CSV table of C-alpha atoms in Angstrom, one decimal:
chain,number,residue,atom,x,y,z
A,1,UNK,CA,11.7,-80.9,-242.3
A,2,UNK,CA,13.9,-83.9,-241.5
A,3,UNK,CA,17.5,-84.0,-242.3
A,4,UNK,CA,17.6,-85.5,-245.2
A,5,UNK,CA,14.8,-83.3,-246.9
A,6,UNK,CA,16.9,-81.2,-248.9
A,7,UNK,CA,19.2,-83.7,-250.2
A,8,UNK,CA,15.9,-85.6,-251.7
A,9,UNK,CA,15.6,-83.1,-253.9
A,10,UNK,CA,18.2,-83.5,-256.0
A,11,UNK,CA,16.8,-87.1,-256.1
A,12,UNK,CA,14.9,-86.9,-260.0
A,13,UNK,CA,14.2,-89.1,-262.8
A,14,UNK,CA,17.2,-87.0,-264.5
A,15,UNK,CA,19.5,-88.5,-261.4
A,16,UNK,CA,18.7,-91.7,-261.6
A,17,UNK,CA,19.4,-91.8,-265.5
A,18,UNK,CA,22.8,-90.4,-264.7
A,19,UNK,CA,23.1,-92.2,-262.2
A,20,UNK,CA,22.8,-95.7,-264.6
A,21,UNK,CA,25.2,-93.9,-267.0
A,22,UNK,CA,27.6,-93.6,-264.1
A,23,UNK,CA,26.9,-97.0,-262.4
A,24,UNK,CA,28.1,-98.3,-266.5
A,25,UNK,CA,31.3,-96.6,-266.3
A,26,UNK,CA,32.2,-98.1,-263.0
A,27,UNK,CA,31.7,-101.4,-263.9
A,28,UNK,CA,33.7,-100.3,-267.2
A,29,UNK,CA,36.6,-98.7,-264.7
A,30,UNK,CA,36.2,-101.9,-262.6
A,31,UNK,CA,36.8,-104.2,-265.6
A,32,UNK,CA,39.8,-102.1,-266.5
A,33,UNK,CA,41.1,-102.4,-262.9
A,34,UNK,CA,40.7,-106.3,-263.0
A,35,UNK,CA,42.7,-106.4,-265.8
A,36,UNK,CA,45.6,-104.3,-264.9
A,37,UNK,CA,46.1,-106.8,-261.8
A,38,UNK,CA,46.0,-110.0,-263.7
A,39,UNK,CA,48.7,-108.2,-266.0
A,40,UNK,CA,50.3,-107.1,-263.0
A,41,UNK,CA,50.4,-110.6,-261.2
A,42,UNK,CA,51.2,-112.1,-264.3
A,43,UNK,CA,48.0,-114.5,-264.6
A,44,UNK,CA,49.2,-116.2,-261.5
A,45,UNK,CA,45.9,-115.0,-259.6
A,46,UNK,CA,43.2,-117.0,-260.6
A,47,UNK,CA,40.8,-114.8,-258.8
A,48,UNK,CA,41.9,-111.5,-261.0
A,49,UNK,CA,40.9,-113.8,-263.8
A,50,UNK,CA,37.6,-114.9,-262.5
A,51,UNK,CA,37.1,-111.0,-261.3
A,52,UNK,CA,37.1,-110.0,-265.1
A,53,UNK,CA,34.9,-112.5,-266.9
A,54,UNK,CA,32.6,-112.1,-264.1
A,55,UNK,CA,32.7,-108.3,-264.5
A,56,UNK,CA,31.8,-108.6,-268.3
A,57,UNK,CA,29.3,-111.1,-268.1
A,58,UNK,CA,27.8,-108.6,-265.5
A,59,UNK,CA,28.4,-105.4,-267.9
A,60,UNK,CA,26.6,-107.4,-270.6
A,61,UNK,CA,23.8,-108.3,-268.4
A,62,UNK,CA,23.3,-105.1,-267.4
A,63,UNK,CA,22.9,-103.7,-270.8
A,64,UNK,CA,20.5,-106.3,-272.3
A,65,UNK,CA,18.5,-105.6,-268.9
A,66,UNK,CA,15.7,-103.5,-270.2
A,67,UNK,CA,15.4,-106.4,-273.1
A,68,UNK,CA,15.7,-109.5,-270.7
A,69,UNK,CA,13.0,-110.0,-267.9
A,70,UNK,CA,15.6,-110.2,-265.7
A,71,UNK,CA,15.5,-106.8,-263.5
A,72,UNK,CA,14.9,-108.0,-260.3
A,73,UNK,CA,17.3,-111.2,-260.4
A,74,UNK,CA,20.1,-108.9,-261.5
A,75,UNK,CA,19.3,-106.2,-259.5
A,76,UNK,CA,20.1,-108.5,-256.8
A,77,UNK,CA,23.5,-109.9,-258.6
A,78,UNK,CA,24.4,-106.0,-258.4
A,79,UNK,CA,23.8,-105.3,-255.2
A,80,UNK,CA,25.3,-108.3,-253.3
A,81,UNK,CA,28.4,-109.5,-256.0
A,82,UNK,CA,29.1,-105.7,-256.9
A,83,UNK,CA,30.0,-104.1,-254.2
A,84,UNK,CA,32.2,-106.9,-253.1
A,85,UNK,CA,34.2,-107.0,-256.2
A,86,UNK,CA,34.2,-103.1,-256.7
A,87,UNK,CA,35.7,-103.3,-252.9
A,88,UNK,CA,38.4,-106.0,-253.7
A,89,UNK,CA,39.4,-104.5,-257.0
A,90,UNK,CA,39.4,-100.8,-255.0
A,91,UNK,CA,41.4,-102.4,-252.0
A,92,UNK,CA,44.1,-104.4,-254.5
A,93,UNK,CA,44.5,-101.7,-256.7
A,94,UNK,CA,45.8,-98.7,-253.9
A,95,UNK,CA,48.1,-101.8,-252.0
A,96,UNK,CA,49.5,-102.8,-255.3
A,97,UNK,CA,50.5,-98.8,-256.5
A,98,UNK,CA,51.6,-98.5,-252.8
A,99,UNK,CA,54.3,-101.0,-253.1
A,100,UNK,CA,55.1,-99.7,-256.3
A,101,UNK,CA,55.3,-96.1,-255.6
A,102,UNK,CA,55.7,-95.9,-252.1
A,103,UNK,CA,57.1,-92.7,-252.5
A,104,UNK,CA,53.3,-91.4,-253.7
A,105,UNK,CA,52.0,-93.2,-250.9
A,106,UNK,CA,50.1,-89.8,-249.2
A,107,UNK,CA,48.7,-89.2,-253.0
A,108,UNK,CA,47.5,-92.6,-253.3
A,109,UNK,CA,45.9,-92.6,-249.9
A,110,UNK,CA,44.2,-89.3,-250.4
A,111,UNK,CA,42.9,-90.5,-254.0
A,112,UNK,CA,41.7,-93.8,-252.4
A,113,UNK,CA,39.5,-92.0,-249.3
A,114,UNK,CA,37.9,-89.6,-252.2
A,115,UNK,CA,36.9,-93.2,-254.0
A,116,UNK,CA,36.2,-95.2,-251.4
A,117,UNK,CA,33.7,-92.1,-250.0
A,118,UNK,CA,31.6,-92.7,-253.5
A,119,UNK,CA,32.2,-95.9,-255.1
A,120,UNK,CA,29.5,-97.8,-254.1
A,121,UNK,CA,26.5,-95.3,-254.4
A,122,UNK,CA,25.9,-95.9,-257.7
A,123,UNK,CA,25.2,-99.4,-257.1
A,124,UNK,CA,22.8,-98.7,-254.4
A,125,UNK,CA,21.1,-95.8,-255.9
A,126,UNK,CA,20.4,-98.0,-259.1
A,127,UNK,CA,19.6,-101.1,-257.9
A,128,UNK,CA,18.2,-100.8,-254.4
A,129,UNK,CA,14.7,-99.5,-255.3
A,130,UNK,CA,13.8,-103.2,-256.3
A,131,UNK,CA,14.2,-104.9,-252.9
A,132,UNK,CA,10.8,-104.6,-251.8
A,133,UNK,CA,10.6,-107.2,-249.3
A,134,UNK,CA,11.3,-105.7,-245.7
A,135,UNK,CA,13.2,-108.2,-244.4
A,136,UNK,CA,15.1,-108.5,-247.3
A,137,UNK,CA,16.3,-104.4,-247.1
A,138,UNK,CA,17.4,-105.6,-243.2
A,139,UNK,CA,19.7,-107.9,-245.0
A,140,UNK,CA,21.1,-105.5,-247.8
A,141,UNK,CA,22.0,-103.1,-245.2
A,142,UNK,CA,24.0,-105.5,-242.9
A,143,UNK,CA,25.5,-106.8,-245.8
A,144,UNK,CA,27.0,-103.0,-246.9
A,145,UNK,CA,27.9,-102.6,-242.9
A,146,UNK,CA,29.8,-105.6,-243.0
A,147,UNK,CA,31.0,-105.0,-246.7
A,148,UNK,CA,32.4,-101.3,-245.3
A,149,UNK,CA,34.2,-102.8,-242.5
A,150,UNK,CA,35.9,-105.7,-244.3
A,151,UNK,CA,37.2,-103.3,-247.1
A,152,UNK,CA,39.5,-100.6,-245.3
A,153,UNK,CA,43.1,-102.5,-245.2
A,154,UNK,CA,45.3,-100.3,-246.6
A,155,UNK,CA,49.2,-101.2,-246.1
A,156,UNK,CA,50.5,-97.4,-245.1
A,157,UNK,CA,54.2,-97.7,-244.3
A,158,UNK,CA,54.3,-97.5,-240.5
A,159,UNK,CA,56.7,-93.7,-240.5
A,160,UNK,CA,53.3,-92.0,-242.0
A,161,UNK,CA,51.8,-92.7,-238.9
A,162,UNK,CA,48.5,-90.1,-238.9
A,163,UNK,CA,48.0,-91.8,-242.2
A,164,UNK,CA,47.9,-95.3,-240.4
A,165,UNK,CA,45.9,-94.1,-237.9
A,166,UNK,CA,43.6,-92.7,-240.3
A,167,UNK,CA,43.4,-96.1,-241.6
A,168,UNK,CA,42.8,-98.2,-239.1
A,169,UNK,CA,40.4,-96.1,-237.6
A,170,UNK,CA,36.6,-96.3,-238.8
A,171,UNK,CA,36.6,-92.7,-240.1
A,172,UNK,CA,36.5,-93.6,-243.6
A,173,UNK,CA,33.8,-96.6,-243.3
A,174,UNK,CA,31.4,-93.9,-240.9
A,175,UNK,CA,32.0,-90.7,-244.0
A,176,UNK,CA,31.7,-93.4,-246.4
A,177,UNK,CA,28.0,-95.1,-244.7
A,178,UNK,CA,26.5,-91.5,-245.1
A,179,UNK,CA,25.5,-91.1,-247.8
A,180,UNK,CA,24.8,-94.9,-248.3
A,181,UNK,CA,22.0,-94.5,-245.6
A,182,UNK,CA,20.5,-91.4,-247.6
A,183,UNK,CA,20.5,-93.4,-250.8
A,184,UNK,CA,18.9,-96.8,-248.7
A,185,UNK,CA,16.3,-94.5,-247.2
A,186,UNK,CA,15.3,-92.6,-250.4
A,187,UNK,CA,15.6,-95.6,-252.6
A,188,UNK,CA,12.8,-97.8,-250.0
A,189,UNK,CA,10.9,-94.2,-249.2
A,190,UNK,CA,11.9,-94.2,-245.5
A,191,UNK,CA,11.7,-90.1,-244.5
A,192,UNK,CA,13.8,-90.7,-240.8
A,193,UNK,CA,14.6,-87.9,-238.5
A,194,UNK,CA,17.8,-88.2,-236.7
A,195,UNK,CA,17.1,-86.1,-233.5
A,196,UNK,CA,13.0,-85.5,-232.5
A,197,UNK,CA,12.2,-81.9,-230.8
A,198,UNK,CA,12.5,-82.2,-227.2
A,199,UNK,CA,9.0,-83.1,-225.6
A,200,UNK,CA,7.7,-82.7,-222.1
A,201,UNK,CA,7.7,-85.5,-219.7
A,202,UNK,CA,6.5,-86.0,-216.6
A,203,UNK,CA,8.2,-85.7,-213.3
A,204,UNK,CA,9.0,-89.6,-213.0
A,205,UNK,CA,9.7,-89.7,-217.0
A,206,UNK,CA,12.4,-86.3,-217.1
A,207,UNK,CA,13.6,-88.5,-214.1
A,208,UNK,CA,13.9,-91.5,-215.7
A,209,UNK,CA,15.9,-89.7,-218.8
A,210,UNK,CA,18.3,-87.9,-216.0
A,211,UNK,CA,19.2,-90.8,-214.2
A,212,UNK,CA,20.1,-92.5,-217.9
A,213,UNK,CA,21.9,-89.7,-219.0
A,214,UNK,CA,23.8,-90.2,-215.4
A,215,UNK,CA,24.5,-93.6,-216.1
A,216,UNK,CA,25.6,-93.5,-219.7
A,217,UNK,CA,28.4,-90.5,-217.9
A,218,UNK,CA,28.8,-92.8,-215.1
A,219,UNK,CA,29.1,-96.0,-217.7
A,220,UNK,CA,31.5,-94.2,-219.5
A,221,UNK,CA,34.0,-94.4,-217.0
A,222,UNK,CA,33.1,-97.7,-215.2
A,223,UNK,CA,33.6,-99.7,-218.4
A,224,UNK,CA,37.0,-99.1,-219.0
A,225,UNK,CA,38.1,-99.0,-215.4
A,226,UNK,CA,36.4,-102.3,-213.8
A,227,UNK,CA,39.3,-103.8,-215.9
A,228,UNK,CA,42.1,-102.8,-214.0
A,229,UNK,CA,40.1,-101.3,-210.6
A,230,UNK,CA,42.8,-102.8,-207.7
A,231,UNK,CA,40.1,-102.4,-205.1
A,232,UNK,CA,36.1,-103.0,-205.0
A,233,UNK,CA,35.6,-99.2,-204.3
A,234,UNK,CA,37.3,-98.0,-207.5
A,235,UNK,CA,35.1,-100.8,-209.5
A,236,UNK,CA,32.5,-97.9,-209.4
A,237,UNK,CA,33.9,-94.2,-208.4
A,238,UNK,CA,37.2,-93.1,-206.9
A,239,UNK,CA,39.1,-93.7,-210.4
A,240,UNK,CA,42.7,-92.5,-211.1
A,241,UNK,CA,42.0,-89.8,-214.0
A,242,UNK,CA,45.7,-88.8,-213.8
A,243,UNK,CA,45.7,-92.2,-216.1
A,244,UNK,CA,43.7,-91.4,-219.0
A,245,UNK,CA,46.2,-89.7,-221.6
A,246,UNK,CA,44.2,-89.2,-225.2
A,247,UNK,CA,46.2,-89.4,-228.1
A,248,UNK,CA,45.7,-89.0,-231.6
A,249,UNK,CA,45.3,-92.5,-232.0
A,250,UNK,CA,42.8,-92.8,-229.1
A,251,UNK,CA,40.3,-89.4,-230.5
A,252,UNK,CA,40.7,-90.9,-234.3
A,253,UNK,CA,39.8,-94.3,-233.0
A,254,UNK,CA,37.0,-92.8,-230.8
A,255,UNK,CA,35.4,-90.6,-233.4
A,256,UNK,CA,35.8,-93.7,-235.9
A,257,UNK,CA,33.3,-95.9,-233.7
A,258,UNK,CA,31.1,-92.9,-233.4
A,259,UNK,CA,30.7,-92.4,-237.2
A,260,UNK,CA,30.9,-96.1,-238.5
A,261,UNK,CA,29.0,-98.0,-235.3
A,262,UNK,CA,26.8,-95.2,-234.9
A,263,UNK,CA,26.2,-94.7,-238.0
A,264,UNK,CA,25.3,-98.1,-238.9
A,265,UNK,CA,23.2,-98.9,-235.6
A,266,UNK,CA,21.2,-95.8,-236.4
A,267,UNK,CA,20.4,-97.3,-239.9
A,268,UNK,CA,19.3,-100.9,-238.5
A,269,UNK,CA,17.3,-99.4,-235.9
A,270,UNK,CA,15.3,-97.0,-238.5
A,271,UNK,CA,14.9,-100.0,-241.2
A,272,UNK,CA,14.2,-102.6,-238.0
A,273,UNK,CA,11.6,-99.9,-236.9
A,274,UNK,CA,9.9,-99.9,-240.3
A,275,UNK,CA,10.0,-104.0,-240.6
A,276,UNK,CA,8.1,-104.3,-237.0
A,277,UNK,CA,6.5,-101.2,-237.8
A,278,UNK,CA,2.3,-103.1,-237.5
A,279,UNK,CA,3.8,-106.0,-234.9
A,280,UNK,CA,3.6,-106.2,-231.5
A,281,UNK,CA,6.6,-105.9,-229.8
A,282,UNK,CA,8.5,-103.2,-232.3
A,283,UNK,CA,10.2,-101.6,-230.0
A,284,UNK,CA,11.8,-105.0,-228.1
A,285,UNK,CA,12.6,-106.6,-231.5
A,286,UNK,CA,14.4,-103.3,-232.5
A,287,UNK,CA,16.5,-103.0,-229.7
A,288,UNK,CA,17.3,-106.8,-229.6
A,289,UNK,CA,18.0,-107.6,-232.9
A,290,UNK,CA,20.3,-104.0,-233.0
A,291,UNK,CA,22.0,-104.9,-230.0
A,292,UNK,CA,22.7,-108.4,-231.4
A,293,UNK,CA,24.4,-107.2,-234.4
A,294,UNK,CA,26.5,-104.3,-232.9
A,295,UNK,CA,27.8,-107.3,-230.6
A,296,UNK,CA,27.8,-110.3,-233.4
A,297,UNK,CA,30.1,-107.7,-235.7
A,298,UNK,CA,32.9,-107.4,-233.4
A,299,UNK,CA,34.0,-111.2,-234.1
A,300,UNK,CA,35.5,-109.3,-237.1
A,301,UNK,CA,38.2,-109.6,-235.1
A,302,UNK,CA,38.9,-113.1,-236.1
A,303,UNK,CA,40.7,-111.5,-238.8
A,304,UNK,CA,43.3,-109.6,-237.0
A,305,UNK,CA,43.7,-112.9,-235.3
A,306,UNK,CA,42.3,-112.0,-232.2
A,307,UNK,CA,41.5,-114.8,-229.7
A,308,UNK,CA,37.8,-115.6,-230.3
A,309,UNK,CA,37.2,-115.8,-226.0
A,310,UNK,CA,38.9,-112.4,-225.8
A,311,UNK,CA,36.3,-111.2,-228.8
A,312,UNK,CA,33.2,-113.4,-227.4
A,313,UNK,CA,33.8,-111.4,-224.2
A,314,UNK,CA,33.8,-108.0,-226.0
A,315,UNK,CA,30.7,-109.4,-228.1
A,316,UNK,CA,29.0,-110.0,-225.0
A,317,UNK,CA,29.7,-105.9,-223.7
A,318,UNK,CA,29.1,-104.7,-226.9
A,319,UNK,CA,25.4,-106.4,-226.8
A,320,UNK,CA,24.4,-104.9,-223.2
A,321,UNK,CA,25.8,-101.6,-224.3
A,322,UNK,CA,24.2,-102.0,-227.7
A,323,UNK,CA,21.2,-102.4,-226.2
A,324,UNK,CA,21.2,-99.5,-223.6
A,325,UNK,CA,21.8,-96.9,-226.2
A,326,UNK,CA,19.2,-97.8,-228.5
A,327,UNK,CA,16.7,-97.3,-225.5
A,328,UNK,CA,18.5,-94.1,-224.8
A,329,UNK,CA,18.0,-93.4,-228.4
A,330,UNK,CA,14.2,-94.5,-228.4
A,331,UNK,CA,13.2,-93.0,-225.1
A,332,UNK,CA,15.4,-89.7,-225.5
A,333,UNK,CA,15.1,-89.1,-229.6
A,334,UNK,CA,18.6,-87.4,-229.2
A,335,UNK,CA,21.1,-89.2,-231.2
A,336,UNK,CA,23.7,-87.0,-230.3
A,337,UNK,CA,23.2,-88.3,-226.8
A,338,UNK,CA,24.4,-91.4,-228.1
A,339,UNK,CA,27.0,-90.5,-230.1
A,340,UNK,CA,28.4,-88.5,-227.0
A,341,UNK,CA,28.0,-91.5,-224.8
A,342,UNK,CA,30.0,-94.2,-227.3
A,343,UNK,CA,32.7,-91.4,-227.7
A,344,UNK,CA,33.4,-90.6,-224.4
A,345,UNK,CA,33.4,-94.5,-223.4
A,346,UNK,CA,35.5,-95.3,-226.5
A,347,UNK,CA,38.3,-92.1,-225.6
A,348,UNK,CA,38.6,-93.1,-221.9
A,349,UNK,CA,39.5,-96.8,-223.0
A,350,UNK,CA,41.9,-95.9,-226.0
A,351,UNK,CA,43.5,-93.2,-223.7
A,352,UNK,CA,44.0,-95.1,-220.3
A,353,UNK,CA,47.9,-95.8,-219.7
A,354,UNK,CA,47.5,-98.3,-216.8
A,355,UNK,CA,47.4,-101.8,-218.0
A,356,UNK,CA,47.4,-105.4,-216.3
A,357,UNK,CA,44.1,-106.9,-214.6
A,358,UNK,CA,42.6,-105.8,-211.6
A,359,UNK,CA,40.8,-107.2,-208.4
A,360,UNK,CA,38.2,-109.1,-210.7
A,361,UNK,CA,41.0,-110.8,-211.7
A,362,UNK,CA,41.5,-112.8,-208.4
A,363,UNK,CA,38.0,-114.8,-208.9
A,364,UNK,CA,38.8,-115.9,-212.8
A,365,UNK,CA,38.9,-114.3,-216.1
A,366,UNK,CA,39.1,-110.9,-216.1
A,367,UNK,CA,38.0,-110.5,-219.7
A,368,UNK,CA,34.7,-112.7,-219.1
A,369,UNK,CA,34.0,-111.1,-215.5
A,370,UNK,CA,34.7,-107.4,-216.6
A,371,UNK,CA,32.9,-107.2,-219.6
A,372,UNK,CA,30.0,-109.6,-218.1
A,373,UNK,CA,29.8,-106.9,-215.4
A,374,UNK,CA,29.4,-104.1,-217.8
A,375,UNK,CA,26.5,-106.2,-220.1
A,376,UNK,CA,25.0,-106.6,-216.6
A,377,UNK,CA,25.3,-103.3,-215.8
A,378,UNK,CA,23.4,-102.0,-219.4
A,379,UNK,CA,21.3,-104.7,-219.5
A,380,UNK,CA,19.1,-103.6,-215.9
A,381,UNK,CA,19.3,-99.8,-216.6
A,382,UNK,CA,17.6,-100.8,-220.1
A,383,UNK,CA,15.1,-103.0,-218.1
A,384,UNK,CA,14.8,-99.8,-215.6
A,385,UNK,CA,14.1,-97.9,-218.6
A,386,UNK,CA,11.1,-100.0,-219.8
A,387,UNK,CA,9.3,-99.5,-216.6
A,388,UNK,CA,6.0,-97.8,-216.0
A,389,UNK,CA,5.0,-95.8,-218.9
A,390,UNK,CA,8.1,-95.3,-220.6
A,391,UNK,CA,7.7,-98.1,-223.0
A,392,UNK,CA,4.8,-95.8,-224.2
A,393,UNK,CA,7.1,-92.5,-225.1
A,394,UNK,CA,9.6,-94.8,-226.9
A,395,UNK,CA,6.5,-96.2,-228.6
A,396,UNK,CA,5.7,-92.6,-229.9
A,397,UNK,CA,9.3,-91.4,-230.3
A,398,UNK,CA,9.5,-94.2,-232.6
A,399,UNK,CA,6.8,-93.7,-235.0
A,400,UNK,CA,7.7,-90.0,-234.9
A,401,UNK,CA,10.9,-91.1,-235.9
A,402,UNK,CA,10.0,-92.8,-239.2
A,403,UNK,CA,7.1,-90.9,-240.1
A,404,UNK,CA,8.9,-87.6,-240.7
């Protein structure tokens, strides 16, 4: 029994006709919501106004559906121009009652997670079920990754500061992605396991798992301190740990990236997995095209206004690394071995006190030669990892993984 097994049987045709019922009164509530902030920015905002014909003329639609051979075409005008208004109108609504009743702020906020935990499942579970092309699901699920991490912006006054941690973390966007992957999966019949039952390997293969599971420890540390390492020897060991000092900030942060990147990496590899499932070369294109997107999606930083060769640097990192834990993943089946990897390496970096470049920093960029070193670093204990046989066990870790 895979972990999702019990949830699918709540999963009926009585659901799904609540489900539609419910997916109606959200667009209603939406509608409602537009309104109230054209009223509110008194018709100056000509994208409140555009918000609420376009959420009527997609209410009506959605009503003559069943009259109007127009299902698929509209499920797809749910699912992509939905979600994005449903976010914005979400997003608008708790700023706009913030600054009114800042006083209610920790009410608002609270009421706004519960919402922003649910509000898009209706959407999916209605509407995804008629995306049949593979390639096309691959799409709809970057689209709700990026969709989740885009939306989260609350404006917290800055003397509620767990709340503001709690909002700029990626807490909310991993709790919220959970039960978005269960509806994904159920809706396109995918039966995943998360963690396969530990098999036997042979002497060379437990090796080759123990020296990885080494590394990611190892990596862990080297990542954060080949930034600011004075001398070539504490590049790779002899590190200052009297200089890594967690704070809330650093474990929120930390555990954020586990839920959210984790999360979402998990769900591209499973749905990658199932596209490439007949093709040769499943297991590359997985890992590749995973990889790609964990480090494509950190030029999100743009808008924070983050230098974009400070962010293509980090991109660059994020791919290597990216790519080293889904083989971990693959040739392991223990997700919780990744998840501890990416939260350790995440804590040590948010917690480190010591600032200022290190001895990299005497041959050129430190950004580009630290973060170049770690993608090396990833990149050949991946390639170590495909050697000999051991393509073969993530092979069969991987159909055993989408045939639960």
């Amino acid at each position: 029994m895979n972990e999702f097994s019990l949830l699918f049987l709540f999963w009926d045709a009585n659901f799904m006709k609540k489900s539609k019922i419910i997916f109606l009164i959200e667009l209603v509530l939406n509608i409602i919501a537009a309104v109230f902030l054209v009223i509110n920015n008194s018709f100056k905002n000509l994208l409140d106004v555009g918000v609420v014909f376009l959420l009527l003329l997609l209410l009506i639609w959605n009503f003559l559906r069943r009259k109007i051979e127009i299902s698929l075409k509209l499920s797809w005008l749910n699912l992509m121009i939905l979600p994005a208004i449903f976010t914005y109108c979400l997003n608008t609504v708790a700023n706009v009652l913030l600054v009114k009743y800042p006083v209610k702020s920790v009410l608002i906020a609270i009421i706004y997670s519960l919402l922003f935990l649910v509000y898009l499942l209706p959407v999916v579970i209605t509407n995804a079920g008629l995306v049949k092309n593979k390639y096309a699901r691959v799409f709809i699920a970057m689209y709700y990754i990026v969709l989740l991490l885009f939306s989260e912006n609350l404006h917290m006054n800055d003397y509620l500061s767990s709340f503001v941690n709690w909002s700029h973390s990626e807490i909310l966007n991993g709790l919220a992605l959970i039960p978005i992957i269960f509806c994904l999966f159920k809706s396109w019949d995918i039966r995943a396991k998360l963690n396969l039952k530990f098999r036997r390997y042979s002497n060379i293969q437990l090796i080759v798992l123990l020296v990885a599971v080494f590394f990611a420890a190892w990596y862990s540390f080297f990542h954060s301190y080949v930034y600011i390492a004075p001398t070539f020897s504490q590049l790779f060991w002899n590190w200052d740990f009297s200089e890594i000092i967690p704070t809330e900030r650093a474990v929120l942060w930390s555990l954020g990236a586990i839920l959210f990147e984790e999360g979402f990496r998990y769900l591209l590899i499973i749905v990658l997995l199932e596209v490439f499932k007949v093709q040769r070369g499943q297991i590359e294109l997985t890992i590749f095209l995973s990889a790609l997107f964990f480090g494509l999606i950190h030029y999100a930083g743009l808008l924070d206004q983050g230098p974009i060769f400070i962010i293509s640097t980090q991109a660059i990192f994020a791919f290597g690394y990216g790519c080293f834990l889904a083989t971990l993943y693959l040739y392991s089946g223990k997700f919780w071995l990744v998840l501890l990897s990416h939260f350790s390496l995440d804590l040590i970096a948010f917690s480190l006190s010591a600032g200022g470049g290190g001895i990299l920093s005497w041959y050129g960029n430190n950004d580009l030669l630290s973060n170049g070193l770690s993608m090396v670093f990833a990149l050949v204990m991946t390639l170590i990892m495909f050697l000999g046989k051991q393509r073969k066990i993530m092979q069969e870790n991987a159909a055993r993984l989408i045939n639960a």
